[in-house]
PDB file of C-alpha atoms in Angstrom:
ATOM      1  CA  UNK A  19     -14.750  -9.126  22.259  1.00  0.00           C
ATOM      2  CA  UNK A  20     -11.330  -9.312  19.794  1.00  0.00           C
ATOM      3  CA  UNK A  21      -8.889 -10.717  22.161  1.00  0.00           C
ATOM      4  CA  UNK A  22      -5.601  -8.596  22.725  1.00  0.00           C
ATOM      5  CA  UNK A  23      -2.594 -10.120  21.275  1.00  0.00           C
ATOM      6  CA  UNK A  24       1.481  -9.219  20.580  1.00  0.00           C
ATOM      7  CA  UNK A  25       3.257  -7.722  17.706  1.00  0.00           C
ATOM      8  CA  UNK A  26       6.906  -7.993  17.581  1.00  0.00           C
ATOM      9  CA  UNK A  27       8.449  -6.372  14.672  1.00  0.00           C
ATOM     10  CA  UNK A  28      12.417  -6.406  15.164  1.00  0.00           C
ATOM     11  CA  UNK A  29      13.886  -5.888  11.688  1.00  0.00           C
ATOM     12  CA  UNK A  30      16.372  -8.258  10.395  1.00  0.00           C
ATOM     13  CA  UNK A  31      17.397 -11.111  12.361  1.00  0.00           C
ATOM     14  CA  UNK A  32      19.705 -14.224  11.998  1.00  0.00           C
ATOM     15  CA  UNK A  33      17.187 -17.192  11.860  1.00  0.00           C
ATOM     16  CA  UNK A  34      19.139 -19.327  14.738  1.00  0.00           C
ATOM     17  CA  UNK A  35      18.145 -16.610  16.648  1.00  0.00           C
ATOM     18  CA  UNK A  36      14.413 -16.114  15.868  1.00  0.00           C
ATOM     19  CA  UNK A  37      13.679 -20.206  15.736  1.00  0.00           C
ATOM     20  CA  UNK A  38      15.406 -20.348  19.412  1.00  0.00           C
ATOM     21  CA  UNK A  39      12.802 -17.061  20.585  1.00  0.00           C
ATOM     22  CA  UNK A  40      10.147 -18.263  18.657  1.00  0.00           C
ATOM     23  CA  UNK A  41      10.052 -21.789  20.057  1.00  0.00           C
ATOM     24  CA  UNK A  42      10.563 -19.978  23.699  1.00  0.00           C
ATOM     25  CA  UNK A  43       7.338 -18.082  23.307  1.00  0.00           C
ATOM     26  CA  UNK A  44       5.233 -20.829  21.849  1.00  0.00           C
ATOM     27  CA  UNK A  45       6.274 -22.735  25.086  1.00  0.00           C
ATOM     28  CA  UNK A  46       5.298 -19.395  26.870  1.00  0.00           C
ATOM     29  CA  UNK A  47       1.956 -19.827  24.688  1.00  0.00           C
ATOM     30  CA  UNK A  48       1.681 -23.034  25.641  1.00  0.00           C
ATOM     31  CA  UNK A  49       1.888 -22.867  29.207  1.00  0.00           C
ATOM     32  CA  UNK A  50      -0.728 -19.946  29.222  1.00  0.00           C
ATOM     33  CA  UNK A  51       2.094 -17.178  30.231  1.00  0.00           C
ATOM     34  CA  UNK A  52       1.788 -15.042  27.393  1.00  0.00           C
ATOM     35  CA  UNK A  53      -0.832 -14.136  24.967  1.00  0.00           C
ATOM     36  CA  UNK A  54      -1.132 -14.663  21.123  1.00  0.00           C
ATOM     37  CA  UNK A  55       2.035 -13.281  19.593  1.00  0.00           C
ATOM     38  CA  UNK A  56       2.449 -12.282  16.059  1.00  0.00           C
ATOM     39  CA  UNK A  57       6.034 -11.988  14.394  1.00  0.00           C
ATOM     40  CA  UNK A  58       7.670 -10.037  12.041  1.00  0.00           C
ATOM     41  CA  UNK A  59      10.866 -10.139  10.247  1.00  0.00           C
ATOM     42  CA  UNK A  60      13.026 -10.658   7.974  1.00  0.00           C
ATOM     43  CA  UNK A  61      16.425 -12.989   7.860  1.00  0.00           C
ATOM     44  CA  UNK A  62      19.873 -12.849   6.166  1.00  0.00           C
ATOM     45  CA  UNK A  63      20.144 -15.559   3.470  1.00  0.00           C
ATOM     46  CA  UNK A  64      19.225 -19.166   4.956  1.00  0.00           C
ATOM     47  CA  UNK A  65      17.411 -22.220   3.305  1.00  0.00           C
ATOM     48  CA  UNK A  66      15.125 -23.891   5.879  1.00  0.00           C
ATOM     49  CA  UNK A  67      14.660 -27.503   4.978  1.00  0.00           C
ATOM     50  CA  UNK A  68      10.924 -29.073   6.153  1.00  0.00           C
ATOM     51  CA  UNK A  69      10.244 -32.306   7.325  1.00  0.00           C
ATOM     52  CA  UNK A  70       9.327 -33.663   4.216  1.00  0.00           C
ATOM     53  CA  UNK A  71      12.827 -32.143   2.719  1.00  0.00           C
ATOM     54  CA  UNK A  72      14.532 -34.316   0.525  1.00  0.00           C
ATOM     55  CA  UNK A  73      18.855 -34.141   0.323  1.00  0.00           C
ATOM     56  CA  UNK A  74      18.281 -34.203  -3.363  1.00  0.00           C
ATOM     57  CA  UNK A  75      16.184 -31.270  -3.152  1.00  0.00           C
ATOM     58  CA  UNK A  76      19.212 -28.834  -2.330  1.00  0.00           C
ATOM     59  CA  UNK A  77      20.436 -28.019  -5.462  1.00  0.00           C
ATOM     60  CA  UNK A  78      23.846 -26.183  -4.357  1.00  0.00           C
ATOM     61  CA  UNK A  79      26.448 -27.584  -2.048  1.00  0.00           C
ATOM     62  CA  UNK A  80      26.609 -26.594   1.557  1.00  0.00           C
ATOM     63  CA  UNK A  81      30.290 -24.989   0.600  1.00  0.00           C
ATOM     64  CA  UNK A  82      28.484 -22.806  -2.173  1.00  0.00           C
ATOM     65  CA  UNK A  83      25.581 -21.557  -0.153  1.00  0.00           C
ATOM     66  CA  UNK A  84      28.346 -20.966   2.581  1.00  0.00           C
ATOM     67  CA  UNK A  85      30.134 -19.083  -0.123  1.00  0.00           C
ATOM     68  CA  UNK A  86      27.230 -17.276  -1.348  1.00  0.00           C
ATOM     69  CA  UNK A  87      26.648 -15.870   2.268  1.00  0.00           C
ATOM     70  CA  UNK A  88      24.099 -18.371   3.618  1.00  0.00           C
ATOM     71  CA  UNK A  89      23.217 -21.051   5.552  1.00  0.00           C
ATOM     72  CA  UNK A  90      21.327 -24.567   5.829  1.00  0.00           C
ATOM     73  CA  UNK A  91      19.302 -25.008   8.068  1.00  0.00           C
ATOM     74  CA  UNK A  92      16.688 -28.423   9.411  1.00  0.00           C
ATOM     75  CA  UNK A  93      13.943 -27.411  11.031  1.00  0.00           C
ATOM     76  CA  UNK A  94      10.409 -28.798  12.455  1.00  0.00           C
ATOM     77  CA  UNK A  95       7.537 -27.297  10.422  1.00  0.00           C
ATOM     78  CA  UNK A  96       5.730 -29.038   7.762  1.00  0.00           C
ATOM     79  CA  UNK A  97       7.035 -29.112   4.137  1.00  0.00           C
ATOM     80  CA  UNK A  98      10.228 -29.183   1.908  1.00  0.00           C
ATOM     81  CA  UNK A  99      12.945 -26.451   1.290  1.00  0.00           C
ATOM     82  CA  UNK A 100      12.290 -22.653   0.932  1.00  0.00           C
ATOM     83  CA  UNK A 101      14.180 -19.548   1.324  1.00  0.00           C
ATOM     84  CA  UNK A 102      14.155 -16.806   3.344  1.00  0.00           C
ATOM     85  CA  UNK A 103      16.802 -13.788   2.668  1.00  0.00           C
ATOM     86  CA  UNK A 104      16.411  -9.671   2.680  1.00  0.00           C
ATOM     87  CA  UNK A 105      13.256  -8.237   1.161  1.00  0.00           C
ATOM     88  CA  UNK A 106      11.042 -11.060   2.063  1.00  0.00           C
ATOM     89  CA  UNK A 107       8.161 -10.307   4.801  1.00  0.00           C
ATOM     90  CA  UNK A 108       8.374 -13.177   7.173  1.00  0.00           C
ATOM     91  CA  UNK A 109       5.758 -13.824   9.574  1.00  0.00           C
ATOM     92  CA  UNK A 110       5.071 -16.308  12.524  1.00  0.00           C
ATOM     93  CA  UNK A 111       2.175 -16.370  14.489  1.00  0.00           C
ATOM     94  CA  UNK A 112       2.063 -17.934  17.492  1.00  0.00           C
ATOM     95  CA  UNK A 113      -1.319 -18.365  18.381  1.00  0.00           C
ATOM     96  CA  UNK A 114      -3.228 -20.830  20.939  1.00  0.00           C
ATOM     97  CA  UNK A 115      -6.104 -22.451  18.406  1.00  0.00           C
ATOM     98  CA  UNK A 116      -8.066 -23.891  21.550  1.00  0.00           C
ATOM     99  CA  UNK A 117      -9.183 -26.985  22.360  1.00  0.00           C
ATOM    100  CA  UNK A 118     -10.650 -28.282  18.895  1.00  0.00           C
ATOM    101  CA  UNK A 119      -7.249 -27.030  16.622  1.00  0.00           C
ATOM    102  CA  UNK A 120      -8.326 -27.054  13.270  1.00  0.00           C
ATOM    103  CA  UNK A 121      -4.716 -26.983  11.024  1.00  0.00           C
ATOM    104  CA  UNK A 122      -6.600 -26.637   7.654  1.00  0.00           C
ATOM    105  CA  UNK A 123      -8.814 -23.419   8.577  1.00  0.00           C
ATOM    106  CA  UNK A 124      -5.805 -22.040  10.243  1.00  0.00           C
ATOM    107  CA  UNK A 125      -3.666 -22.421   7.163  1.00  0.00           C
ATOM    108  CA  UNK A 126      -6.791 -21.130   4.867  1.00  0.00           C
ATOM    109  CA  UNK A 127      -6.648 -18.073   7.301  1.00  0.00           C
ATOM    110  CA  UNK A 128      -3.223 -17.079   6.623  1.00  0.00           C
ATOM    111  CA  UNK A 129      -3.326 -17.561   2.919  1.00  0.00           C
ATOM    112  CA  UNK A 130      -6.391 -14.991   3.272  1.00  0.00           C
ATOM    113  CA  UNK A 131      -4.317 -12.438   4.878  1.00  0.00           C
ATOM    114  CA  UNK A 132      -1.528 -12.735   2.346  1.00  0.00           C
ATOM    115  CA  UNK A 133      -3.821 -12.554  -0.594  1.00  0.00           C
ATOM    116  CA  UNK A 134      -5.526  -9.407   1.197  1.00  0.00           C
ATOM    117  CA  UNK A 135      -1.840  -7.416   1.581  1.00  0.00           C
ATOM    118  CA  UNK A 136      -1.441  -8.439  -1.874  1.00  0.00           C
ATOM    119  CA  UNK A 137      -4.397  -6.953  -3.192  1.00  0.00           C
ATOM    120  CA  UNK A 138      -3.754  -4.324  -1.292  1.00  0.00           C
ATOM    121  CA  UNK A 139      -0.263  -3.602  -3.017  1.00  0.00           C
ATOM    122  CA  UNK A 140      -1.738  -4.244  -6.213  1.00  0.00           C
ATOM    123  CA  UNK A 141      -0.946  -7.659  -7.206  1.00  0.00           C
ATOM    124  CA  UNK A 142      -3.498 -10.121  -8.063  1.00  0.00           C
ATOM    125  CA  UNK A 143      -2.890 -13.461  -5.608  1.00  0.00           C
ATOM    126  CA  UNK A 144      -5.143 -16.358  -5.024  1.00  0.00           C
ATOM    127  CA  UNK A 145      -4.796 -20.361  -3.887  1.00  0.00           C
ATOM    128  CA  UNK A 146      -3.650 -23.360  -6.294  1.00  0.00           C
ATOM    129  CA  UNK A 147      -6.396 -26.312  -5.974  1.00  0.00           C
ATOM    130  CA  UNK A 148      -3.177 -28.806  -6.976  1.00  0.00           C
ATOM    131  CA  UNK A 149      -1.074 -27.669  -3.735  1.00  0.00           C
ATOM    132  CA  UNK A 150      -1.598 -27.586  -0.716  1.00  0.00           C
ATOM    133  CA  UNK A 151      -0.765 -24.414   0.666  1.00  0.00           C
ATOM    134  CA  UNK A 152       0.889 -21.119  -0.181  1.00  0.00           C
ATOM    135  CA  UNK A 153      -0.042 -17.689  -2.286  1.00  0.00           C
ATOM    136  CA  UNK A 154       0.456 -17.752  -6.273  1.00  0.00           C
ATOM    137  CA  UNK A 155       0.141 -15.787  -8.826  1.00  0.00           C
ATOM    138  CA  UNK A 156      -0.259 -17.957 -11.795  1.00  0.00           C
ATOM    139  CA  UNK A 157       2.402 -20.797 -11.647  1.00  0.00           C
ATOM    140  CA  UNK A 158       4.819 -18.844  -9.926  1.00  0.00           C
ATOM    141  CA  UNK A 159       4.633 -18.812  -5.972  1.00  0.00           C
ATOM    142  CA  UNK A 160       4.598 -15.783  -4.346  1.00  0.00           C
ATOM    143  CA  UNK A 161       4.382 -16.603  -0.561  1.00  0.00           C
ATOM    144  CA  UNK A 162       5.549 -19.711   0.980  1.00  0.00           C
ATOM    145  CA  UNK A 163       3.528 -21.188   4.248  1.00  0.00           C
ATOM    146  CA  UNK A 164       4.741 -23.963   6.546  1.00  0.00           C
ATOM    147  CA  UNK A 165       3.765 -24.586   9.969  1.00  0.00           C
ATOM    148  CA  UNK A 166       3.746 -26.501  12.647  1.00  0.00           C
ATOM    149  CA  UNK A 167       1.253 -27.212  15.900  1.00  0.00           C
ATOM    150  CA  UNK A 168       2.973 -27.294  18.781  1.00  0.00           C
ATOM    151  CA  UNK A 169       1.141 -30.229  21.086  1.00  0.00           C
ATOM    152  CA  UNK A 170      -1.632 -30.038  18.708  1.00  0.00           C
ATOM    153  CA  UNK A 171      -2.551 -26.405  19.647  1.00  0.00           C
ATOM    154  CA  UNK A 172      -0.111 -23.562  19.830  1.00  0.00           C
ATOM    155  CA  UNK A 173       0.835 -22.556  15.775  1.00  0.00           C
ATOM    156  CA  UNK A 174       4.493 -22.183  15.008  1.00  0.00           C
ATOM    157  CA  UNK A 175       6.510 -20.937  11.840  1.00  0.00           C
ATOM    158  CA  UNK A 176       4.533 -19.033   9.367  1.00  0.00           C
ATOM    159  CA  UNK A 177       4.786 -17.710   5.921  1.00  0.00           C
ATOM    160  CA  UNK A 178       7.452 -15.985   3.765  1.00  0.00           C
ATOM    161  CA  UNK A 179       6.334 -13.204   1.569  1.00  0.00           C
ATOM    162  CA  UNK A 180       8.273 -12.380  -1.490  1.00  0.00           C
ATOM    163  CA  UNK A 181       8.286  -8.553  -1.576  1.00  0.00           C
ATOM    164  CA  UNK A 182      12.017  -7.455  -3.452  1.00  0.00           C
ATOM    165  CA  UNK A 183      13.571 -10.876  -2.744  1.00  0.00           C
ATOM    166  CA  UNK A 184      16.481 -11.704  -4.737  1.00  0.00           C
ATOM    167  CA  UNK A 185      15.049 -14.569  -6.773  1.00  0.00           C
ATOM    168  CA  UNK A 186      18.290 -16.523  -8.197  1.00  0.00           C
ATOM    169  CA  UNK A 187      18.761 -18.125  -4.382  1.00  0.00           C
ATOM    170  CA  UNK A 188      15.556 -20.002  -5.466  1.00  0.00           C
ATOM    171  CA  UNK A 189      18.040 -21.367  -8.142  1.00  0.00           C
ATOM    172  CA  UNK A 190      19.365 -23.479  -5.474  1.00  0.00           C
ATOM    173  CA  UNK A 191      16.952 -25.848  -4.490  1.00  0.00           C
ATOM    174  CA  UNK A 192      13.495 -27.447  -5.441  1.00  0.00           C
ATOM    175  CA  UNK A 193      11.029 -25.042  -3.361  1.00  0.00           C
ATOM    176  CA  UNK A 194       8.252 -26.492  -1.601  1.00  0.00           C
ATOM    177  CA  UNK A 195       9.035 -29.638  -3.677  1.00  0.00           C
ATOM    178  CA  UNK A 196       7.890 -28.469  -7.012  1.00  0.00           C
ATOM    179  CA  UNK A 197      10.069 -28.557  -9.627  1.00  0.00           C
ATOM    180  CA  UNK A 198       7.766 -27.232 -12.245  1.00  0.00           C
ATOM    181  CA  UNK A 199       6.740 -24.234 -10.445  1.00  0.00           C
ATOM    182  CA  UNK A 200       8.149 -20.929 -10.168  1.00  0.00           C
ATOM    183  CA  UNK A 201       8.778 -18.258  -7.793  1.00  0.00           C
ATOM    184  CA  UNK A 202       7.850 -14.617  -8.201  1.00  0.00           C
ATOM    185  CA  UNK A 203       7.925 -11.173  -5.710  1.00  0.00           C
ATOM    186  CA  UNK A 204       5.578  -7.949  -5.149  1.00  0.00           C
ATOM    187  CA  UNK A 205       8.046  -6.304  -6.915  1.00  0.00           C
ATOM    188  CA  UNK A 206       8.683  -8.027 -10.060  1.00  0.00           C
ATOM    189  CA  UNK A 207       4.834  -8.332 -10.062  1.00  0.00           C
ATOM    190  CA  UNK A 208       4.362  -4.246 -10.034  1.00  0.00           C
ATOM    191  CA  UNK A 209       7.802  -3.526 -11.987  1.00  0.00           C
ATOM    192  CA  UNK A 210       8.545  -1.364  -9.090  1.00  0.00           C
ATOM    193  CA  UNK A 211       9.832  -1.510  -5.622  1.00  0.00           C
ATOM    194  CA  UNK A 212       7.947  -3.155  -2.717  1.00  0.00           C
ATOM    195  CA  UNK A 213       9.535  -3.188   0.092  1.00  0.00           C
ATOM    196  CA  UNK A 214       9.260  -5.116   3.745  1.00  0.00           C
ATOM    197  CA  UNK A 215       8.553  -1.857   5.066  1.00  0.00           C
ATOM    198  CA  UNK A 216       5.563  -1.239   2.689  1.00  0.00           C
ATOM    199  CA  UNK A 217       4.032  -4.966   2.994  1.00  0.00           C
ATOM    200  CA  UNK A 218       4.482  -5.113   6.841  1.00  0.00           C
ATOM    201  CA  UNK A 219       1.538  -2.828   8.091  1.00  0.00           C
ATOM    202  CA  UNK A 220      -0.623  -4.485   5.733  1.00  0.00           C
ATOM    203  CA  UNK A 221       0.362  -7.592   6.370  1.00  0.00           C
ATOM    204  CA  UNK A 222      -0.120  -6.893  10.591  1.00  0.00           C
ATOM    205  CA  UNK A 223      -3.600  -5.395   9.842  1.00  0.00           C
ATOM    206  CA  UNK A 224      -4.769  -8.254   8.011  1.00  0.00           C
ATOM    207  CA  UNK A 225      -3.433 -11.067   9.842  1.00  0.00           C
ATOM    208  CA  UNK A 226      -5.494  -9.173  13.470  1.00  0.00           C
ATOM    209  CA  UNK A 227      -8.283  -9.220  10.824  1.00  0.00           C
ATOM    210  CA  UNK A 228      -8.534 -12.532   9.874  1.00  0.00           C
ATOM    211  CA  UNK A 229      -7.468 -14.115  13.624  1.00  0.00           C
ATOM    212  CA  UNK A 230      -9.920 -11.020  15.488  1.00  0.00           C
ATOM    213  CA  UNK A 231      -6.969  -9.675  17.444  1.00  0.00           C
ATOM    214  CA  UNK A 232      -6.182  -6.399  18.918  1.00  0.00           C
ATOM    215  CA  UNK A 233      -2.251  -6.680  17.918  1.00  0.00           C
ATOM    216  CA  UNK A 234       0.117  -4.090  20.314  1.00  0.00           C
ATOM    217  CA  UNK A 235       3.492  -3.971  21.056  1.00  0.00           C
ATOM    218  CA  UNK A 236       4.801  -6.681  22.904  1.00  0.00           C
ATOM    219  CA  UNK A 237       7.043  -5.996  25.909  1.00  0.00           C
ATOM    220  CA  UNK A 238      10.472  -5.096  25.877  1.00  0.00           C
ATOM    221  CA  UNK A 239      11.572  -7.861  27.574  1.00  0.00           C
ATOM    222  CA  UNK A 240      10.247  -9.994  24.995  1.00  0.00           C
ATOM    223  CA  UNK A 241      11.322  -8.044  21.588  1.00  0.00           C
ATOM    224  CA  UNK A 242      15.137  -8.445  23.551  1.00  0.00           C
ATOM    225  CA  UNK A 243      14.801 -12.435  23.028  1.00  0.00           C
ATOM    226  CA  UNK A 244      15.096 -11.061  19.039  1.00  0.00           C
ATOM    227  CA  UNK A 245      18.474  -9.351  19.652  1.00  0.00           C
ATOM    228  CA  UNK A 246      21.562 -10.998  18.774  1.00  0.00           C
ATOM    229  CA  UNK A 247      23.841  -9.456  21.764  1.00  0.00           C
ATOM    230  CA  UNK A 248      21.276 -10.869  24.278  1.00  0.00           C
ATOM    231  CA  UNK A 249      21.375 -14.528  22.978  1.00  0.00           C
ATOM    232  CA  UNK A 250      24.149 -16.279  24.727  1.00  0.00           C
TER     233      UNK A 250
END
């Protein structure tokens, strides 16, 4: 029986605010309060810097990123710097992976769904056997994934989909590490407009494909922990 699980889809929000509910609800997750949520969203400007980040690896200064309208930001998933800014489909699933976790299928599982709402845009997308993770299409990187297990089990983070993104912002730093790869969007891809709005029922139907979940809305009290004038 496909297990019932959230969808929260609350528009644009500042990304101190979704990594402070999104850590809330994987502890929610955790503790067996709340079922499998699914996220998303999209931010204003930030760079999110990985654990495996390097200082190097942030090609602007914090004053001209500041300048530019965006932030800096350290965080706990896997992985080095990306991006995440208007017209990108960002997605976190929080999702309990039981008591045998399996990080690599789980990963392999959301690359799937990415290169399904791609293909289902029009564009082409498929895994890189000399990375890791993430979606390509050719040497230029479509969708970013990092994540992160929360004690092992509960998923965290997500993936960044490039549908209009404004590219140049990927000027300022070494994504995911790679300095000899580059970054593309549905949009340039199709040489018309994609937007968040078109990739994000794809994207919902796909990923409650791939994990066998019934996504429905998810309370209102939980789509409030998304809204700036309720954060203290």
């Amino acid at each position: 029986m496909t297990a019932r699980a959230w969808l929260l889809e609350p528009g644009s929000v500042p990304y101190d605010v979704a990594n402070e509910a999104m850590h809330r609800l994987a502890e929610r997750r955790l503790a067996g309060e709340i079922p499998d949520t699914v996220i998303l969203l999209e931010h204003p400007p930030v760079f999110t810097a990985g654990r495996r980040a390097k200082p190097e690896e942030l090609l602007w200064s914090s004053a001209e990123v500041e300048a530019r309208g965006g932030l800096v930001r350290a965080i706990d998933r896997g992985g080095s710097f990306t991006f995440h800014g208007p017209g990108q489909l960002v997605g976190y699933p929080i999702l309990g992976l039981g008591s045998k976790p399996d990080a690599v299928a789980y990963l392999r599982r959301l690359e799937d769904a990415v290169i399904g709402t791609c293909a289902d845009l029009g564009v082409a997308a498929g895994r890189r056997d000399d990375v890791q993770t993430g979606v390509w299409v050719g040497d230029d990187k479509i969708c970013a994934i990092g994540v992160r297990l929360m004690r092992t089990r509960v998923t965290l983070h997500g993936f960044a989909l490039n549908c209009e993104t404004d590219l140049s912002w990927f000027r300022g730093i070494v994504a995911c590490g790679l300095p000899d790869l580059g970054q593309t969007s549905i949009t340039e891809q199709l040489g018309r407009r994609v937007g968040v709005e078109d990739a994000r029922p794809i994207a919902a139907r796909h990923l409650a494909t791939v994990f066998d979940r019934d996504l429905v809305p998810a309370p209102d009290d939980v789509a409030s922990l998304f809204r700036v004038a309720d954060v203290a």
